[in-house]
mmCIF file of C-alpha atoms in Angstrom:
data_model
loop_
_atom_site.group_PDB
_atom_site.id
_atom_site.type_symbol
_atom_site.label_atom_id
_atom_site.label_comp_id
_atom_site.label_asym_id
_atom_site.label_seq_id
_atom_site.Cartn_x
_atom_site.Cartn_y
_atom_site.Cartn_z
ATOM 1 C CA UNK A 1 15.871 -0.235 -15.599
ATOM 2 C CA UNK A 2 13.646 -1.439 -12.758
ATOM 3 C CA UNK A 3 11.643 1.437 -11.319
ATOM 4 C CA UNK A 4 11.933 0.511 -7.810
ATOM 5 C CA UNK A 5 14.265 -1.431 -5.947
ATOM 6 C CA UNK A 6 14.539 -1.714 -1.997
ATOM 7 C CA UNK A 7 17.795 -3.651 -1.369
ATOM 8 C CA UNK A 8 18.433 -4.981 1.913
ATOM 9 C CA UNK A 9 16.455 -2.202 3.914
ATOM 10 C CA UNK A 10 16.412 -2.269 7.979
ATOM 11 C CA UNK A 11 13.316 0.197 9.583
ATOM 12 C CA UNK A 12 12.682 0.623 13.572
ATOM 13 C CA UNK A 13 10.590 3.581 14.893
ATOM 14 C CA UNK A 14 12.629 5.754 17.221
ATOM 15 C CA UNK A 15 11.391 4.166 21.191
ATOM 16 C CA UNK A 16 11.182 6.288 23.989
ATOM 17 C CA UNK A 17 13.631 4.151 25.652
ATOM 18 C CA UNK A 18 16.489 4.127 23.723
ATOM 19 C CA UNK A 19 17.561 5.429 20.277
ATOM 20 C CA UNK A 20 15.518 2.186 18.184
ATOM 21 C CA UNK A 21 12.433 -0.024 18.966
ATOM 22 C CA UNK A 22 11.618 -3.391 17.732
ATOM 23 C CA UNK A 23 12.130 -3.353 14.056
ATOM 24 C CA UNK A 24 9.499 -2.966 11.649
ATOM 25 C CA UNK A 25 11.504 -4.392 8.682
ATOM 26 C CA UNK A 26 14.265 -6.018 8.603
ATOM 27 C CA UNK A 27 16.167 -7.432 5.155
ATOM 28 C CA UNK A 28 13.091 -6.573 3.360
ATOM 29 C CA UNK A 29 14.080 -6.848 -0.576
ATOM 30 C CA UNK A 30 11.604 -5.711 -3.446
ATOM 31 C CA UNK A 31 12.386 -4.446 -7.067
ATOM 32 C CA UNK A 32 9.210 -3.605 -9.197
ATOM 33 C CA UNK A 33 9.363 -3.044 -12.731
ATOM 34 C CA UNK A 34 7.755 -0.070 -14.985
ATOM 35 C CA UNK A 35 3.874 0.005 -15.432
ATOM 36 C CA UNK A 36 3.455 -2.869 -12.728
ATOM 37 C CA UNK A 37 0.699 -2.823 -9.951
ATOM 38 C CA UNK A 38 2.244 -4.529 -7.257
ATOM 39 C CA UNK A 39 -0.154 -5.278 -4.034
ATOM 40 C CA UNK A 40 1.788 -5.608 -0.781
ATOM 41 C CA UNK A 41 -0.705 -7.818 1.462
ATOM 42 C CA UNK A 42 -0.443 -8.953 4.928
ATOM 43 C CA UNK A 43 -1.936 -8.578 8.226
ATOM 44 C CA UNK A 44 -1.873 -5.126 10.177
ATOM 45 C CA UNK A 45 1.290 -3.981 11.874
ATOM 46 C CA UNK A 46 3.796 -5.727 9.144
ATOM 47 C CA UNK A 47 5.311 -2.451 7.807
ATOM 48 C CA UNK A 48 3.214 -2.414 4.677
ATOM 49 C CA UNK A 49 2.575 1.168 5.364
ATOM 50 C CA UNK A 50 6.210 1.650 6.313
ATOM 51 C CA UNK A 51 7.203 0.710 3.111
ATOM 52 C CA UNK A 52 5.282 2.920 1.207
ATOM 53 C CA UNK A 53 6.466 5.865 3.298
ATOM 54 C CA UNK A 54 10.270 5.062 3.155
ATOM 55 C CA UNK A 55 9.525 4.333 -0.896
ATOM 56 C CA UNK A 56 7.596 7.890 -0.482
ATOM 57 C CA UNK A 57 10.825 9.589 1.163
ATOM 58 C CA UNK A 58 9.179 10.665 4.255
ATOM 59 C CA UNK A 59 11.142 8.272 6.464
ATOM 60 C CA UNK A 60 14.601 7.381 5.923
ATOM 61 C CA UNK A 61 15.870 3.239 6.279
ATOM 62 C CA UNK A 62 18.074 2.666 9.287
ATOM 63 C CA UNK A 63 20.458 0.493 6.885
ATOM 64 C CA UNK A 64 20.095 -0.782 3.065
ATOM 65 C CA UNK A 65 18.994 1.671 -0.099
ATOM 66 C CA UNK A 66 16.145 2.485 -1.909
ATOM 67 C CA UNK A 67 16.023 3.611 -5.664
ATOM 68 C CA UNK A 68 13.332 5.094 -7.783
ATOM 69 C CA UNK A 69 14.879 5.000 -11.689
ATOM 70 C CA UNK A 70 18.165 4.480 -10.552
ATOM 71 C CA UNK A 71 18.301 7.208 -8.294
ATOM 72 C CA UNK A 72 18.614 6.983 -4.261
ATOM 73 C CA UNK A 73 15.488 8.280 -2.669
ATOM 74 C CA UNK A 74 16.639 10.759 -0.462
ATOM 75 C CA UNK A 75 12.894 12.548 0.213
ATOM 76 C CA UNK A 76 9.460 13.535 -1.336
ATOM 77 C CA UNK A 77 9.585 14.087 -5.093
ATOM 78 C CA UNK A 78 6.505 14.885 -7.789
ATOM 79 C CA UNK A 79 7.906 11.250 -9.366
ATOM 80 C CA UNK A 80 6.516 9.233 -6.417
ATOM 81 C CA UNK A 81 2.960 10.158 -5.888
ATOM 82 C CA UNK A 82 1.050 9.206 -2.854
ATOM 83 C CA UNK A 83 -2.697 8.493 -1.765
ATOM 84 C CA UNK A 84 -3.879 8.293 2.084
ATOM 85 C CA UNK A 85 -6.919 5.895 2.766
ATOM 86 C CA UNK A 86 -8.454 9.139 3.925
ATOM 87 C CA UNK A 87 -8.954 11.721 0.768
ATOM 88 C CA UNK A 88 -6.876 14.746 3.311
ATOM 89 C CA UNK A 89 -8.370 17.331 1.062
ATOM 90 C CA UNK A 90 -7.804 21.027 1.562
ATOM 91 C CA UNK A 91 -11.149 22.085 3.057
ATOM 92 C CA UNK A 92 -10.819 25.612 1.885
ATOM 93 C CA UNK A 93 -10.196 24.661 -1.925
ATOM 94 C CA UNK A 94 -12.724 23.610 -4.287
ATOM 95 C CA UNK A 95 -12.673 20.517 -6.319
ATOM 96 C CA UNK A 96 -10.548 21.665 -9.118
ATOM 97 C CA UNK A 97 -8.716 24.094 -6.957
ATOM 98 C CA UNK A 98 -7.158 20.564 -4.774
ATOM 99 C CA UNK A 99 -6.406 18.810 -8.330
ATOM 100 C CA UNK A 100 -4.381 21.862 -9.642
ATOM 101 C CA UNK A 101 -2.870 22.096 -6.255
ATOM 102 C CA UNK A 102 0.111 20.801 -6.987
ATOM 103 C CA UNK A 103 0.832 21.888 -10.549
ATOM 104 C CA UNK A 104 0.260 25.333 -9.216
ATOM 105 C CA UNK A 105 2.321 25.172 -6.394
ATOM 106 C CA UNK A 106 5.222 24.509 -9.524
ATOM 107 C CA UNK A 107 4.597 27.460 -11.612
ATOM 108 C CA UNK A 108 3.183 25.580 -14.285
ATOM 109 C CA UNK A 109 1.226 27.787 -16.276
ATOM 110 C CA UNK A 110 -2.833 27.397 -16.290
ATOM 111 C CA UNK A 111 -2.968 26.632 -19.921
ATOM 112 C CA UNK A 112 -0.933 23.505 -19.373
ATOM 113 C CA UNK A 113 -2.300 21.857 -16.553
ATOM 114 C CA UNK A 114 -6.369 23.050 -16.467
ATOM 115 C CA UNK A 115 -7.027 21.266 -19.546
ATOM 116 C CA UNK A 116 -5.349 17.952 -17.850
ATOM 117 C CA UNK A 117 -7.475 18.679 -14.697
ATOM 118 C CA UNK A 118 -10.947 18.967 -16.637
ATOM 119 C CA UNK A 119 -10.212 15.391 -18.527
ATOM 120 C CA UNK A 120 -9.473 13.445 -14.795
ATOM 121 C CA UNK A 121 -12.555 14.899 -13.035
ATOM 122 C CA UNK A 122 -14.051 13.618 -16.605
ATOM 123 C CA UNK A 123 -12.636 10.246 -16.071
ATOM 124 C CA UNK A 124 -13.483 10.424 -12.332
ATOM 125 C CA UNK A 125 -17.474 11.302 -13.050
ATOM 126 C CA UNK A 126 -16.465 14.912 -10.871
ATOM 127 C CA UNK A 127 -17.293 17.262 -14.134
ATOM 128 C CA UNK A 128 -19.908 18.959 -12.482
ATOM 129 C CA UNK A 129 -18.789 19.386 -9.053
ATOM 130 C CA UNK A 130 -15.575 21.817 -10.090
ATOM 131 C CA UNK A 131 -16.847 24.187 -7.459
ATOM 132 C CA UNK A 132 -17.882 22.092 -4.596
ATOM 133 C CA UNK A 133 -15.559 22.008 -1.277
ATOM 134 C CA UNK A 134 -14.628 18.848 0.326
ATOM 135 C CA UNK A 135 -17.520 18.793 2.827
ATOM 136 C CA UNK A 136 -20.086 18.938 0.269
ATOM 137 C CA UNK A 137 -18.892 15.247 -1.541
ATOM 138 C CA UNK A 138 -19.524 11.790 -0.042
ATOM 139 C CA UNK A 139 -16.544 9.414 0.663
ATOM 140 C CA UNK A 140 -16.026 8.161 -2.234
ATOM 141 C CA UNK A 141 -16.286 11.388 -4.543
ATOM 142 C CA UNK A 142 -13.436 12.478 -1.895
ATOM 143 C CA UNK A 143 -11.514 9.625 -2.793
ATOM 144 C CA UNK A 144 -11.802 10.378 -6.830
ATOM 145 C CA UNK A 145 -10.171 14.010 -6.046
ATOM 146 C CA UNK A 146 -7.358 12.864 -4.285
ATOM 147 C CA UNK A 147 -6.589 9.975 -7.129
ATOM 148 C CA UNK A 148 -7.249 13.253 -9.741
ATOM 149 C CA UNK A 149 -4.836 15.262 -7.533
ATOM 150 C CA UNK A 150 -2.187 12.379 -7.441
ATOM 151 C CA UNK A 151 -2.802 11.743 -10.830
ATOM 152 C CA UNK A 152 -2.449 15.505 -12.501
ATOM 153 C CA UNK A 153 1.365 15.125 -11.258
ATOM 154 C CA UNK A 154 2.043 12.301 -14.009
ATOM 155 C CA UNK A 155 3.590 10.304 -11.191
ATOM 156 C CA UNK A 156 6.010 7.924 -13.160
ATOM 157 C CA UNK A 157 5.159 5.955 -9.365
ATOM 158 C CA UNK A 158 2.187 5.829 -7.524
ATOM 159 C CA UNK A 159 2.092 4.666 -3.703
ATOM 160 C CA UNK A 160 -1.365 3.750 -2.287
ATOM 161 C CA UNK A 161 -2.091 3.096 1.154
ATOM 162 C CA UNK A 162 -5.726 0.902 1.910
ATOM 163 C CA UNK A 163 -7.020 3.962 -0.432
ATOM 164 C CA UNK A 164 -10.753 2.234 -0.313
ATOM 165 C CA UNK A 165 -10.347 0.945 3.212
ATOM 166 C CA UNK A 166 -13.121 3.661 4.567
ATOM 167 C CA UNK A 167 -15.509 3.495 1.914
ATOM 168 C CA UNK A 168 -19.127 1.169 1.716
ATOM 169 C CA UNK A 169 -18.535 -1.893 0.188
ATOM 170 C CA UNK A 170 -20.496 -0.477 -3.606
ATOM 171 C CA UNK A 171 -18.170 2.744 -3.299
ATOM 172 C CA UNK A 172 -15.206 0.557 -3.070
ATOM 173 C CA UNK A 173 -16.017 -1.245 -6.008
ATOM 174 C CA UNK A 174 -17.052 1.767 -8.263
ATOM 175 C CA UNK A 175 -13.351 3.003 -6.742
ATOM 176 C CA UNK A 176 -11.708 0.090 -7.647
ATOM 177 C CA UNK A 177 -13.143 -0.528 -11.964
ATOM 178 C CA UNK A 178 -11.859 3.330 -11.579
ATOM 179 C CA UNK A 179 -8.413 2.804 -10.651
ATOM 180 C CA UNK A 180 -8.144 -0.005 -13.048
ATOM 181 C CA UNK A 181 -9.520 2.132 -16.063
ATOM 182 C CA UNK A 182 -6.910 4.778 -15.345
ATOM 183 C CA UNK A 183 -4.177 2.349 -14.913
ATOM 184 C CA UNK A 184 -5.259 0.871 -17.935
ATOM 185 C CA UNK A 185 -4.894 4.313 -19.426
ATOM 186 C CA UNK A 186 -1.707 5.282 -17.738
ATOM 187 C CA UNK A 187 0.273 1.942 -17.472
ATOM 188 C CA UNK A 188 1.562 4.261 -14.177
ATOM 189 C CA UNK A 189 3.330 1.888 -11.826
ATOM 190 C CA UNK A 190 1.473 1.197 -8.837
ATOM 191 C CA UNK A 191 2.590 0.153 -5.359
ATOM 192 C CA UNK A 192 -0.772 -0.871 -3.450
ATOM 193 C CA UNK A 193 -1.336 -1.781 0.354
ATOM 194 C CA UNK A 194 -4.313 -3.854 1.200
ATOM 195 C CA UNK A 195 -4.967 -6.370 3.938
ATOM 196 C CA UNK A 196 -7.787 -7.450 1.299
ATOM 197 C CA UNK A 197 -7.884 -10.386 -0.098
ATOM 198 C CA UNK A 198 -10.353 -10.161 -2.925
ATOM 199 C CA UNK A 199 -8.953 -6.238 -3.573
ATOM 200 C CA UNK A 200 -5.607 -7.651 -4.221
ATOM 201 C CA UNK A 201 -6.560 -10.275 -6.724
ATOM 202 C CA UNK A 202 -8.690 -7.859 -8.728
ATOM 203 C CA UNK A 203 -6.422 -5.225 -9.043
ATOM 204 C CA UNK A 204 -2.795 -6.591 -8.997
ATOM 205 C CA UNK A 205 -0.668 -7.851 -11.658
ATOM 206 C CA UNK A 206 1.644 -9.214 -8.621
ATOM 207 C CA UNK A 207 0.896 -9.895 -4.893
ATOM 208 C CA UNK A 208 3.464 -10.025 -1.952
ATOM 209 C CA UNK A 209 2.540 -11.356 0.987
ATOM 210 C CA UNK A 210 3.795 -9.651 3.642
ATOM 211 C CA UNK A 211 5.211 -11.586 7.233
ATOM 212 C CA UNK A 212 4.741 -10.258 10.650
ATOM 213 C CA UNK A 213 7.207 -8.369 12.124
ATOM 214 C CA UNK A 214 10.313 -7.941 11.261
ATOM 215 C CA UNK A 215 8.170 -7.702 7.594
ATOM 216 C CA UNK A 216 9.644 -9.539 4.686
ATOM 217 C CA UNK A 217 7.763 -10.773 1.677
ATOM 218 C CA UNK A 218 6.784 -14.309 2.756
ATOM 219 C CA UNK A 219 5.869 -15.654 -0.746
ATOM 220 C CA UNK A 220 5.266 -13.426 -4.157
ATOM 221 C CA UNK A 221 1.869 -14.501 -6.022
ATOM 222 C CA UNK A 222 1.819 -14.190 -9.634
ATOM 223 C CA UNK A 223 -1.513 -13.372 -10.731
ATOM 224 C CA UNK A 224 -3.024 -15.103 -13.959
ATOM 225 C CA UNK A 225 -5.932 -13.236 -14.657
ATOM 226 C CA UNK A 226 -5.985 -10.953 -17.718
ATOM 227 C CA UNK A 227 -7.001 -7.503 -17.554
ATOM 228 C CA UNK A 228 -9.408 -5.798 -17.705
ATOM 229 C CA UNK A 229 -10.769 -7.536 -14.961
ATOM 230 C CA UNK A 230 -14.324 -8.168 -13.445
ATOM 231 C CA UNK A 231 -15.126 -8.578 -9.852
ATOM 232 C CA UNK A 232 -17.961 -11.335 -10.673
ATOM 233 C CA UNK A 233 -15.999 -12.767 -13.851
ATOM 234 C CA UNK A 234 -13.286 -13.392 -11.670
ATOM 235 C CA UNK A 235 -15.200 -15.352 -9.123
ATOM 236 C CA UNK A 236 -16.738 -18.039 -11.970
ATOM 237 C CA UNK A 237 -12.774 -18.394 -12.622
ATOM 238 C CA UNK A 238 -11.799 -22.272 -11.616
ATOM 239 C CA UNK A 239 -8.524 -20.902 -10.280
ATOM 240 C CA UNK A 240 -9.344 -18.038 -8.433
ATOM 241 C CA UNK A 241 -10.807 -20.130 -5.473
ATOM 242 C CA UNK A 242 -8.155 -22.125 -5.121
ATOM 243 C CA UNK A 243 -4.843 -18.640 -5.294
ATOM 244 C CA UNK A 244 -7.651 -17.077 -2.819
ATOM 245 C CA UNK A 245 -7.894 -19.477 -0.320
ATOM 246 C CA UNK A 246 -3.709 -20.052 -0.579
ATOM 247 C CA UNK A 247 -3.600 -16.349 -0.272
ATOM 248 C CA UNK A 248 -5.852 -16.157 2.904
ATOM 249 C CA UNK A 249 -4.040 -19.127 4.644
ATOM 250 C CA UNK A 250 -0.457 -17.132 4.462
ATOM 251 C CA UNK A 251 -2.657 -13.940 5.960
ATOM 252 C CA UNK A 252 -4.013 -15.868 8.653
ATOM 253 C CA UNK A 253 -1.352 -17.623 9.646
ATOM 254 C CA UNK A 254 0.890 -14.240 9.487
ATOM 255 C CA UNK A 255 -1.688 -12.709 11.595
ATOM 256 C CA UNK A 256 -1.655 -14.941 14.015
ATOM 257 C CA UNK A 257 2.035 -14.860 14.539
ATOM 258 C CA UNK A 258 1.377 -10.605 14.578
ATOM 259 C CA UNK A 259 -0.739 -11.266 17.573
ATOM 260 C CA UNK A 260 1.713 -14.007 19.771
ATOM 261 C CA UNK A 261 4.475 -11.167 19.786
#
């Protein structure tokens, strides 16, 4: 059974002059499968984000269905785990105290879930900063809580929106061999926005390129790189000039239609 599958799905925010704007999505189709990391690409404004928060259940599709293993998504659930492009840590916790957040809010007993929590800030390089508050980690050690916190939940999907889009361009890549280690670890299925082209072919197994509004998926990129992959393997890879530039072009050119509405 497919893990995800968006089937005909209509979105429009709400407009202040009648009961719909413009619509954000209109048609838009997608099924991914289990342990998949599926990038959805495209210039800003295409309803990338939109899909992630309908998928997420914290908007609800004007027309069409969406399932998550089988099941109509009807609003949040612990199955479908999310991560902002900023960390949105609670300031008042500590480290450990935001990655046991959620567990804890559940009833699940410390024994269970602390042992979980040390081996992620493990994994994350956060072992020694169990104590420290949000305002005492950079960016990027922000960022490794809030994939620790998503992560402790055992998402069986997890929705990412631009999650290295703030951080310096050597934080980003430490992020993104991180990401790729725990996927790796997890086979978790992964639903990833970027408008980046070089973050998409890295990290996903399969790229849609989004169109501008109304989105749809323009053209679906199959990418042929094995993992584990390396940022300066991949560009020594004959190929990977040639799907990069092809992948840019359909950005540009979406872009540029984003901008003429």
């Amino acid at each position: 059974m497919s893990h995800l599958i968006l089937e005909n799905v209509d979105f429009s925010f709400p407009s202040p002059r009648g009961p719909a704007g413009a619509p954000v999505l209109s048609g838009f189709d997608l099924t991914v499968e289990p342990g998949e990391f599926v990038i959805l690409l495209g210039p800003s404004g295409c309803g990338k984000s939109t899909i992630l928060n309908l998928v997420a259940g914290f908007e609800r599709p004007d027309r069409g269905r969406i399932l998550a293993h089988g099941e109509p998504v009807m609003g949040p659930a612990p199955s479908r785990g999310m991560v902002f492009q900023q960390a949105l840590l609670y300031p008042w916790l500590t480290v450990l105290e935001n990655v046991t957040f959620g567990p804890r809010m559940q009833g699940i007993p410390a024994a269970t879930y602390r042992p979980q929590a040390e081996t992620l800030l493990r994994q994350m390089g956060l072992q020694n900063h169990h104590d420290a508050r949000a305002w005492e980690l950079s960016g990027g050690m922000r960022q490794r809580v809030a994939l620790a916190r998503a992560w402790i939940m055992r998402p069986d999907i997890l929705l990412m929106d631009e999650p290295f889009g703030a951080l310096d361009a050597q934080t980003r890549s430490l992020m993104q061999e991180l990401l790729l280690e725990a996927w790796a670890r997890e086979r978790t299925t992964i639903l990833f926005v970027t408008h980046d082209v070089e973050e998409a072919l890295l990290l996903g197994t399969r790229i849609l390129v989004m169109s501008a509004r109304p989105g749809r998926i323009r053209e679906e990129i199959r990418v042929p790189f094995a993992m584990p992959r390396d940022a300066e393997a991949l560009a020594t890879d004959p190929s990977y000039g040639e799907i990069k530039r092809h992948a840019l072009h359909l950005v540009r050119e979406e872009a540029r239609k984003h901008l003429a509405l």
